[in-house]
Amino acid sequence: MSAMISAPRAVMDLKNGALSGEAVAKSVKTLGELHGVFADTEAFASLPGETVVYRVHMYAPVAEQTEGGLLFGTSYVQPGKVGGEYFMTKGHFHQKRDRGEFYWGLEGRGVLLMMDEQGRCTAEEVTPGSLHYIPGFTAHRLVNTGDVTLAVGACWPSDAGHDYGSIAQTGFPLRVVERNGLPVLTKEGRA
Ligand code: PAN
Ligand code: ZN
């Protein structure tokens, strides 16, 4: 018998990065799960905890922690603000600190915040087609500065893991807030 050409194990919508397939998992992060992330605690408390801040589609062809494999995902950050601060992801270092990652913009507009282990922070603009190399030893967070959903693709080593603890303690030195209708970086309200 000759070999068969099989269907792909996963499919991606080329426009918005939506993933489908058996090994695709989808998760949701609500405001209620983001305590301590935003600077304005009063504004945070006034918003419904069930408000969706971001969703993630993740294609895991191998189990997390597997050495030598890759994971693939699309993050969708909703438009919105807590006080003047734009909706964003929690952000993390990889547990295995030397593991890097690629991000690329698909839809919407935003900012990628990156921070090294010395707390030095940089910010890159994310737009459809923008490509971002996140080196190892670098925490990363996505911020939606637009008024539509920000969709961003990602690919990272399957043994990278996520360390949210360090970010929860020290935060990022820069925040992205709206001033006169435009996104600006600020050091104010540092966690
Ligand atoms: C991304 C992120 C995703 C959600 O897939 O996990 O944007 O952000 P948080 O993990 O910070 O909640 C990634 O960077 N994976 O390594
Ligand atoms: Zn990551």
Short mmCIF file of N, CA and C in Angstrom, two decimals, residues 1-9:
data_model
loop_
_atom_site.label_atom_id
_atom_site.label_comp_id
_atom_site.label_asym_id
_atom_site.label_seq_id
_atom_site.Cartn_x
_atom_site.Cartn_y
_atom_site.Cartn_z
N MET A 1 0.85 -1.21 0.00
CA MET A 1 0.00 0.00 0.00
C MET A 1 0.88 1.25 0.00
N SER A 2 0.47 2.25 -0.78
CA SER A 2 1.28 3.46 -0.82
C SER A 2 0.93 4.37 0.37
N ALA A 3 1.85 5.26 0.69
CA ALA A 3 1.62 6.19 1.81
C ALA A 3 0.47 7.12 1.48
N MET A 4 -0.21 7.59 2.52
CA MET A 4 -1.36 8.48 2.33
C MET A 4 -0.98 9.92 2.65
N ILE A 5 -1.59 10.84 1.93
CA ILE A 5 -1.44 12.26 2.29
C ILE A 5 -2.55 12.56 3.28
N SER A 6 -2.16 12.98 4.48
CA SER A 6 -3.19 13.19 5.51
C SER A 6 -3.57 14.66 5.61
N ALA A 7 -4.70 14.90 6.24
CA ALA A 7 -5.14 16.28 6.48
C ALA A 7 -4.21 16.90 7.52
N PRO A 8 -4.04 18.22 7.51
CA PRO A 8 -3.19 18.85 8.52
C PRO A 8 -3.79 18.66 9.91
N ARG A 9 -2.97 18.65 10.92
CA ARG A 9 -3.45 18.43 12.29
C ARG A 9 -4.09 19.68 12.89
#
